[in-house]
PDB file of C-alpha atoms and ligand atoms in Angstrom:
ATOM      1  CA  UNK A   1     -59.840 118.681 205.536  1.00 72.00           C
ATOM      2  CA  UNK A   2     -61.017 119.143 201.973  1.00 73.00           C
ATOM      3  CA  UNK A   3     -59.991 122.476 200.451  1.00 77.00           C
ATOM      4  CA  UNK A   4     -62.773 125.038 200.295  1.00 90.00           C
ATOM      5  CA  UNK A   5     -64.199 125.599 196.839  1.00 95.00           C
ATOM      6  CA  UNK A   6     -65.720 128.992 197.626  1.00 96.00           C
ATOM      7  CA  UNK A   7     -64.490 132.356 198.863  1.00 94.00           C
ATOM      8  CA  UNK A   8     -65.917 135.573 200.214  1.00 96.00           C
ATOM      9  CA  UNK A   9     -64.999 138.527 198.048  1.00 96.00           C
ATOM     10  CA  UNK A  10     -65.851 142.173 197.622  1.00 98.00           C
ATOM     11  CA  UNK A  11     -66.585 143.501 194.164  1.00 98.00           C
ATOM     12  CA  UNK A  12     -66.533 147.198 193.356  1.00 98.00           C
ATOM     13  CA  UNK A  13     -69.332 147.700 190.849  1.00 98.00           C
ATOM     14  CA  UNK A  14     -70.508 151.080 189.605  1.00 98.00           C
ATOM     15  CA  UNK A  15     -68.834 152.700 192.612  1.00 97.00           C
ATOM     16  CA  UNK A  16     -70.532 150.446 195.172  1.00 98.00           C
ATOM     17  CA  UNK A  17     -68.974 147.616 197.129  1.00 98.00           C
ATOM     18  CA  UNK A  18     -70.736 144.246 197.136  1.00 98.00           C
ATOM     19  CA  UNK A  19     -69.594 141.439 199.403  1.00 97.00           C
ATOM     20  CA  UNK A  20     -70.613 137.898 198.503  1.00 97.00           C
ATOM     21  CA  UNK A  21     -69.431 134.323 198.759  1.00 97.00           C
ATOM     22  CA  UNK A  22     -68.998 132.546 195.455  1.00 97.00           C
ATOM     23  CA  UNK A  23     -67.868 129.185 194.194  1.00 97.00           C
ATOM     24  CA  UNK A  24     -64.421 129.703 192.662  1.00 97.00           C
ATOM     25  CA  UNK A  25     -65.742 128.686 189.244  1.00 97.00           C
ATOM     26  CA  UNK A  26     -68.367 131.457 189.168  1.00 98.00           C
ATOM     27  CA  UNK A  27     -67.881 133.838 186.288  1.00 98.00           C
ATOM     28  CA  UNK A  28     -68.162 137.568 186.775  1.00 98.00           C
ATOM     29  CA  UNK A  29     -71.173 137.483 184.431  1.00 98.00           C
ATOM     30  CA  UNK A  30     -73.019 134.947 186.596  1.00 98.00           C
ATOM     31  CA  UNK A  31     -72.086 136.815 189.779  1.00 98.00           C
ATOM     32  CA  UNK A  32     -73.517 140.021 188.309  1.00 98.00           C
ATOM     33  CA  UNK A  33     -76.704 138.490 186.995  1.00 98.00           C
ATOM     34  CA  UNK A  34     -77.485 135.633 189.370  1.00 98.00           C
ATOM     35  CA  UNK A  35     -76.098 136.918 192.651  1.00 97.00           C
ATOM     36  CA  UNK A  36     -76.299 140.701 192.462  1.00 98.00           C
ATOM     37  CA  UNK A  37     -79.378 141.062 190.283  1.00 98.00           C
ATOM     38  CA  UNK A  38     -77.501 143.299 187.850  1.00 98.00           C
ATOM     39  CA  UNK A  39     -79.233 141.797 184.844  1.00 98.00           C
ATOM     40  CA  UNK A  40     -78.437 144.623 182.425  1.00 98.00           C
ATOM     41  CA  UNK A  41     -75.332 142.684 181.395  1.00 98.00           C
ATOM     42  CA  UNK A  42     -76.538 139.996 179.020  1.00 98.00           C
ATOM     43  CA  UNK A  43     -75.501 136.394 178.453  1.00 98.00           C
ATOM     44  CA  UNK A  44     -75.324 135.496 174.789  1.00 98.00           C
ATOM     45  CA  UNK A  45     -72.838 132.759 173.943  1.00 98.00           C
ATOM     46  CA  UNK A  46     -71.140 132.355 177.366  1.00 98.00           C
ATOM     47  CA  UNK A  47     -67.955 131.619 175.379  1.00 97.00           C
ATOM     48  CA  UNK A  48     -66.373 135.004 174.733  1.00 98.00           C
ATOM     49  CA  UNK A  49     -67.635 135.240 171.175  1.00 98.00           C
ATOM     50  CA  UNK A  50     -70.605 137.612 171.077  1.00 98.00           C
ATOM     51  CA  UNK A  51     -69.750 140.556 173.344  1.00 98.00           C
ATOM     52  CA  UNK A  52     -73.236 140.686 174.929  1.00 98.00           C
ATOM     53  CA  UNK A  53     -71.661 140.442 178.387  1.00 98.00           C
ATOM     54  CA  UNK A  54     -69.131 143.259 177.898  1.00 98.00           C
ATOM     55  CA  UNK A  55     -68.422 145.395 180.968  1.00 98.00           C
ATOM     56  CA  UNK A  56     -65.615 147.798 181.751  1.00 98.00           C
ATOM     57  CA  UNK A  57     -62.879 146.740 184.158  1.00 98.00           C
ATOM     58  CA  UNK A  58     -60.654 149.626 185.214  1.00 97.00           C
ATOM     59  CA  UNK A  59     -62.055 151.451 182.185  1.00 95.00           C
ATOM     60  CA  UNK A  60     -61.150 148.760 179.673  1.00 96.00           C
ATOM     61  CA  UNK A  61     -63.510 146.394 177.916  1.00 97.00           C
ATOM     62  CA  UNK A  62     -63.822 142.863 179.218  1.00 98.00           C
ATOM     63  CA  UNK A  63     -66.169 140.017 178.351  1.00 98.00           C
ATOM     64  CA  UNK A  64     -67.499 139.102 181.771  1.00 98.00           C
ATOM     65  CA  UNK A  65     -68.291 135.499 180.782  1.00 98.00           C
ATOM     66  CA  UNK A  66     -64.546 134.861 180.523  1.00 98.00           C
ATOM     67  CA  UNK A  67     -63.631 136.488 183.843  1.00 98.00           C
ATOM     68  CA  UNK A  68     -63.785 134.671 187.140  1.00 98.00           C
ATOM     69  CA  UNK A  69     -65.562 136.678 189.824  1.00 98.00           C
ATOM     70  CA  UNK A  70     -62.712 135.958 192.262  1.00 97.00           C
ATOM     71  CA  UNK A  71     -60.256 137.540 189.819  1.00 97.00           C
ATOM     72  CA  UNK A  72     -62.354 140.706 189.601  1.00 98.00           C
ATOM     73  CA  UNK A  73     -61.759 141.657 193.217  1.00 97.00           C
ATOM     74  CA  UNK A  74     -59.965 144.989 193.500  1.00 96.00           C
ATOM     75  CA  UNK A  75     -60.976 146.089 189.999  1.00 98.00           C
ATOM     76  CA  UNK A  76     -63.354 148.967 189.213  1.00 98.00           C
ATOM     77  CA  UNK A  77     -66.209 147.335 187.333  1.00 98.00           C
ATOM     78  CA  UNK A  78     -68.715 149.344 185.325  1.00 98.00           C
ATOM     79  CA  UNK A  79     -71.861 147.697 184.034  1.00 98.00           C
ATOM     80  CA  UNK A  80     -74.608 149.245 181.952  1.00 98.00           C
ATOM     81  CA  UNK A  81     -76.440 150.110 185.199  1.00 98.00           C
ATOM     82  CA  UNK A  82     -73.596 152.493 186.067  1.00 98.00           C
ATOM     83  CA  UNK A  83     -73.304 154.317 182.750  1.00 98.00           C
ATOM     84  CA  UNK A  84     -76.022 156.970 183.053  1.00 97.00           C
ATOM     85  CA  UNK A  85     -75.675 159.937 185.381  1.00 95.00           C
ATOM     86  CA  UNK A  86     -78.857 159.526 187.429  1.00 93.00           C
ATOM     87  CA  UNK A  87     -81.714 160.245 185.026  1.00 94.00           C
ATOM     88  CA  UNK A  88     -79.368 161.734 182.449  1.00 96.00           C
ATOM     89  CA  UNK A  89     -78.327 159.263 179.804  1.00 97.00           C
ATOM     90  CA  UNK A  90     -74.678 159.035 178.857  1.00 96.00           C
ATOM     91  CA  UNK A  91     -73.999 160.563 175.397  1.00 96.00           C
ATOM     92  CA  UNK A  92     -73.351 157.064 174.039  1.00 97.00           C
ATOM     93  CA  UNK A  93     -76.746 155.858 175.298  1.00 97.00           C
ATOM     94  CA  UNK A  94     -78.406 158.974 173.907  1.00 97.00           C
ATOM     95  CA  UNK A  95     -76.798 158.464 170.501  1.00 97.00           C
ATOM     96  CA  UNK A  96     -77.973 154.834 170.368  1.00 98.00           C
ATOM     97  CA  UNK A  97     -81.485 156.050 171.153  1.00 97.00           C
ATOM     98  CA  UNK A  98     -81.465 158.980 168.752  1.00 97.00           C
ATOM     99  CA  UNK A  99     -80.042 156.991 165.858  1.00 97.00           C
ATOM    100  CA  UNK A 100     -81.924 153.712 166.408  1.00 96.00           C
ATOM    101  CA  UNK A 101     -78.771 151.768 167.202  1.00 97.00           C
ATOM    102  CA  UNK A 102     -80.892 148.861 168.394  1.00 97.00           C
ATOM    103  CA  UNK A 103     -83.819 146.666 167.520  1.00 97.00           C
ATOM    104  CA  UNK A 104     -84.535 144.036 170.176  1.00 98.00           C
ATOM    105  CA  UNK A 105     -81.917 145.662 172.429  1.00 97.00           C
ATOM    106  CA  UNK A 106     -80.452 142.412 173.766  1.00 98.00           C
ATOM    107  CA  UNK A 107     -76.946 143.208 172.577  1.00 98.00           C
ATOM    108  CA  UNK A 108     -77.212 146.908 173.455  1.00 98.00           C
ATOM    109  CA  UNK A 109     -75.714 146.942 176.988  1.00 98.00           C
ATOM    110  CA  UNK A 110     -72.619 145.170 175.669  1.00 98.00           C
ATOM    111  CA  UNK A 111     -72.486 147.414 172.605  1.00 98.00           C
ATOM    112  CA  UNK A 112     -72.681 150.524 174.765  1.00 98.00           C
ATOM    113  CA  UNK A 113     -70.022 149.369 177.239  1.00 98.00           C
ATOM    114  CA  UNK A 114     -67.847 148.414 174.293  1.00 98.00           C
ATOM    115  CA  UNK A 115     -68.437 151.786 172.613  1.00 98.00           C
ATOM    116  CA  UNK A 116     -67.324 153.543 175.803  1.00 98.00           C
ATOM    117  CA  UNK A 117     -64.106 151.540 175.703  1.00 98.00           C
ATOM    118  CA  UNK A 118     -63.645 152.181 171.974  1.00 98.00           C
ATOM    119  CA  UNK A 119     -64.026 155.937 172.327  1.00 97.00           C
ATOM    120  CA  UNK A 120     -61.517 156.024 175.167  1.00 95.00           C
ATOM    121  CA  UNK A 121     -59.028 153.729 173.431  1.00 95.00           C
ATOM    122  CA  UNK A 122     -59.261 155.770 170.257  1.00 95.00           C
ATOM    123  CA  UNK A 123     -58.872 159.103 172.063  1.00 93.00           C
ATOM    124  CA  UNK A 124     -55.773 157.694 173.785  1.00 92.00           C
ATOM    125  CA  UNK A 125     -54.314 157.002 170.319  1.00 92.00           C
ATOM    126  CA  UNK A 126     -54.488 153.227 170.324  1.00 93.00           C
ATOM    127  CA  UNK A 127     -54.335 151.845 166.784  1.00 94.00           C
ATOM    128  CA  UNK A 128     -56.660 149.089 165.562  1.00 95.00           C
ATOM    129  CA  UNK A 129     -56.230 146.461 162.847  1.00 95.00           C
ATOM    130  CA  UNK A 130     -57.912 148.972 160.512  1.00 95.00           C
ATOM    131  CA  UNK A 131     -55.387 151.740 161.218  1.00 95.00           C
ATOM    132  CA  UNK A 132     -53.303 152.276 158.119  1.00 92.00           C
ATOM    133  CA  UNK A 133     -50.519 154.378 159.637  1.00 92.00           C
ATOM    134  CA  UNK A 134     -49.506 153.071 163.058  1.00 89.00           C
ATOM    135  CA  UNK A 135     -46.358 155.186 163.438  1.00 89.00           C
ATOM    136  CA  UNK A 136     -46.527 157.163 166.707  1.00 84.00           C
ATOM    137  CA  UNK A 137     -45.917 160.381 164.764  1.00 88.00           C
ATOM    138  CA  UNK A 138     -49.068 159.746 162.709  1.00 89.00           C
ATOM    139  CA  UNK A 139     -51.094 160.648 165.823  1.00 87.00           C
ATOM    140  CA  UNK A 140     -54.648 159.592 166.607  1.00 89.00           C
ATOM    141  CA  UNK A 141     -56.257 158.006 163.539  1.00 90.00           C
ATOM    142  CA  UNK A 142     -59.532 159.435 162.310  1.00 92.00           C
ATOM    143  CA  UNK A 143     -62.473 157.476 163.762  1.00 95.00           C
ATOM    144  CA  UNK A 144     -63.841 156.406 160.402  1.00 96.00           C
ATOM    145  CA  UNK A 145     -66.712 153.950 159.932  1.00 97.00           C
ATOM    146  CA  UNK A 146     -64.113 151.307 159.112  1.00 97.00           C
ATOM    147  CA  UNK A 147     -62.249 152.023 162.356  1.00 97.00           C
ATOM    148  CA  UNK A 148     -65.491 151.820 164.342  1.00 98.00           C
ATOM    149  CA  UNK A 149     -66.507 148.550 162.664  1.00 98.00           C
ATOM    150  CA  UNK A 150     -63.122 147.008 163.403  1.00 98.00           C
ATOM    151  CA  UNK A 151     -63.013 148.239 166.989  1.00 98.00           C
ATOM    152  CA  UNK A 152     -66.589 147.076 167.674  1.00 98.00           C
ATOM    153  CA  UNK A 153     -66.160 143.760 165.873  1.00 98.00           C
ATOM    154  CA  UNK A 154     -66.213 141.754 169.109  1.00 97.00           C
ATOM    155  CA  UNK A 155     -69.877 142.690 169.584  1.00 98.00           C
ATOM    156  CA  UNK A 156     -72.403 140.784 167.521  1.00 98.00           C
ATOM    157  CA  UNK A 157     -75.941 142.014 166.923  1.00 98.00           C
ATOM    158  CA  UNK A 158     -78.421 139.334 165.841  1.00 97.00           C
ATOM    159  CA  UNK A 159     -80.848 142.021 164.670  1.00 97.00           C
ATOM    160  CA  UNK A 160     -78.209 143.444 162.353  1.00 96.00           C
ATOM    161  CA  UNK A 161     -78.539 147.033 163.586  1.00 97.00           C
ATOM    162  CA  UNK A 162     -74.918 147.587 162.619  1.00 97.00           C
ATOM    163  CA  UNK A 163     -75.362 150.583 160.338  1.00 97.00           C
ATOM    164  CA  UNK A 164     -77.026 152.641 163.056  1.00 98.00           C
ATOM    165  CA  UNK A 165     -74.663 151.314 165.737  1.00 98.00           C
ATOM    166  CA  UNK A 166     -71.689 152.624 163.730  1.00 98.00           C
ATOM    167  CA  UNK A 167     -73.452 155.965 163.309  1.00 98.00           C
ATOM    168  CA  UNK A 168     -74.261 156.126 167.020  1.00 98.00           C
ATOM    169  CA  UNK A 169     -70.653 155.443 168.049  1.00 98.00           C
ATOM    170  CA  UNK A 170     -69.414 158.083 165.591  1.00 97.00           C
ATOM    171  CA  UNK A 171     -71.939 160.609 166.884  1.00 96.00           C
ATOM    172  CA  UNK A 172     -71.129 159.897 170.544  1.00 96.00           C
ATOM    173  CA  UNK A 173     -67.393 160.184 169.888  1.00 95.00           C
ATOM    174  CA  UNK A 174     -67.971 163.505 168.118  1.00 93.00           C
ATOM    175  CA  UNK A 175     -70.172 164.816 170.950  1.00 89.00           C
ATOM    176  CA  UNK A 176     -67.643 163.766 173.604  1.00 83.00           C
ATOM    177  CA  UNK A 177     -64.788 165.405 171.709  1.00 82.00           C
ATOM    178  CA  UNK A 178     -66.752 168.644 171.420  1.00 83.00           C
ATOM    179  CA  UNK A 179     -67.628 168.719 175.113  1.00 80.00           C
ATOM    180  CA  UNK A 180     -64.048 167.918 176.211  1.00 73.00           C
TER     181      UNK A 180
HETATM  182  S1  FES B   1     -71.804 136.003 176.603  1.00 61.01           S
HETATM  183 FE1  FES B   1     -69.788 136.688 176.903  1.00 61.01          FE
HETATM  184  S2  FES B   1     -69.028 136.980 174.910  1.00 61.01           S
HETATM  185 FE2  FES B   1     -70.973 136.076 174.597  1.00 61.01          FE
HETATM  186  S1  FES B   2     -80.554 144.826 168.729  1.00 61.01           S
HETATM  187 FE1  FES B   2     -81.200 142.771 168.767  1.00 61.01          FE
HETATM  188  S2  FES B   2     -79.362 141.667 169.010  1.00 61.01           S
HETATM  189 FE2  FES B   2     -78.727 143.679 168.664  1.00 61.01          FE
END
C-alpha cells in the first residue's frame, strides 16, 4: 500500500482548535489562508524573505511560509485575527493606526505580529545585532530606533512606511511598559 501523503491534525490558533486534513507539504501559511480562511496573514514572497506571513508560535515570531502545517501541531499560534481584544485594538495596532505606520497595509499584519515578538524579546533582555553591550550585567538595552530597525529588519514594506513603523513600535513598547 502506498504511504499516505496527508494527515489529520489539530491546530491551536488564537485559542481555538481547528481540525483539518492536509497534504504533508502544506505550509502553515497556506493552511491558514486557504483552508481556515484566516486571510489576515499575508503571502508576499513565499520564501521566508519578506515577513508578510509572520505569526507568533508559542509567543515567538515565525514566518509561516517556512513552517509545515503538520509541524505546527501542539503549538500556540497567534495570527493577526487574534491580536485585538474583541473590539479593543491591541496597543501595537493602535500605535500603527495613530502614527500612520502603514500605507497599503499589505505588510501590516506581519509587521504587527513581528512587533509583538520584538517588544517581548526586548523586554526579556534579548540582545540584537545592534546591541552594543551584550554583557548580561549591562541589562536590557534601550529600545532605540536603531534597535527597532534591526529587530524588525525581517519585515519588508514595499510602501516604505518604515519611519512611522519604527515610531509605532517605539510608542507601543513605551505604552506597554507604562501599563505593566
Ligand atoms: S511570505 Fe513568508 S516571508 Fe515572505
Ligand atoms: S504598507 Fe504597503 S507594503 Fe507596507
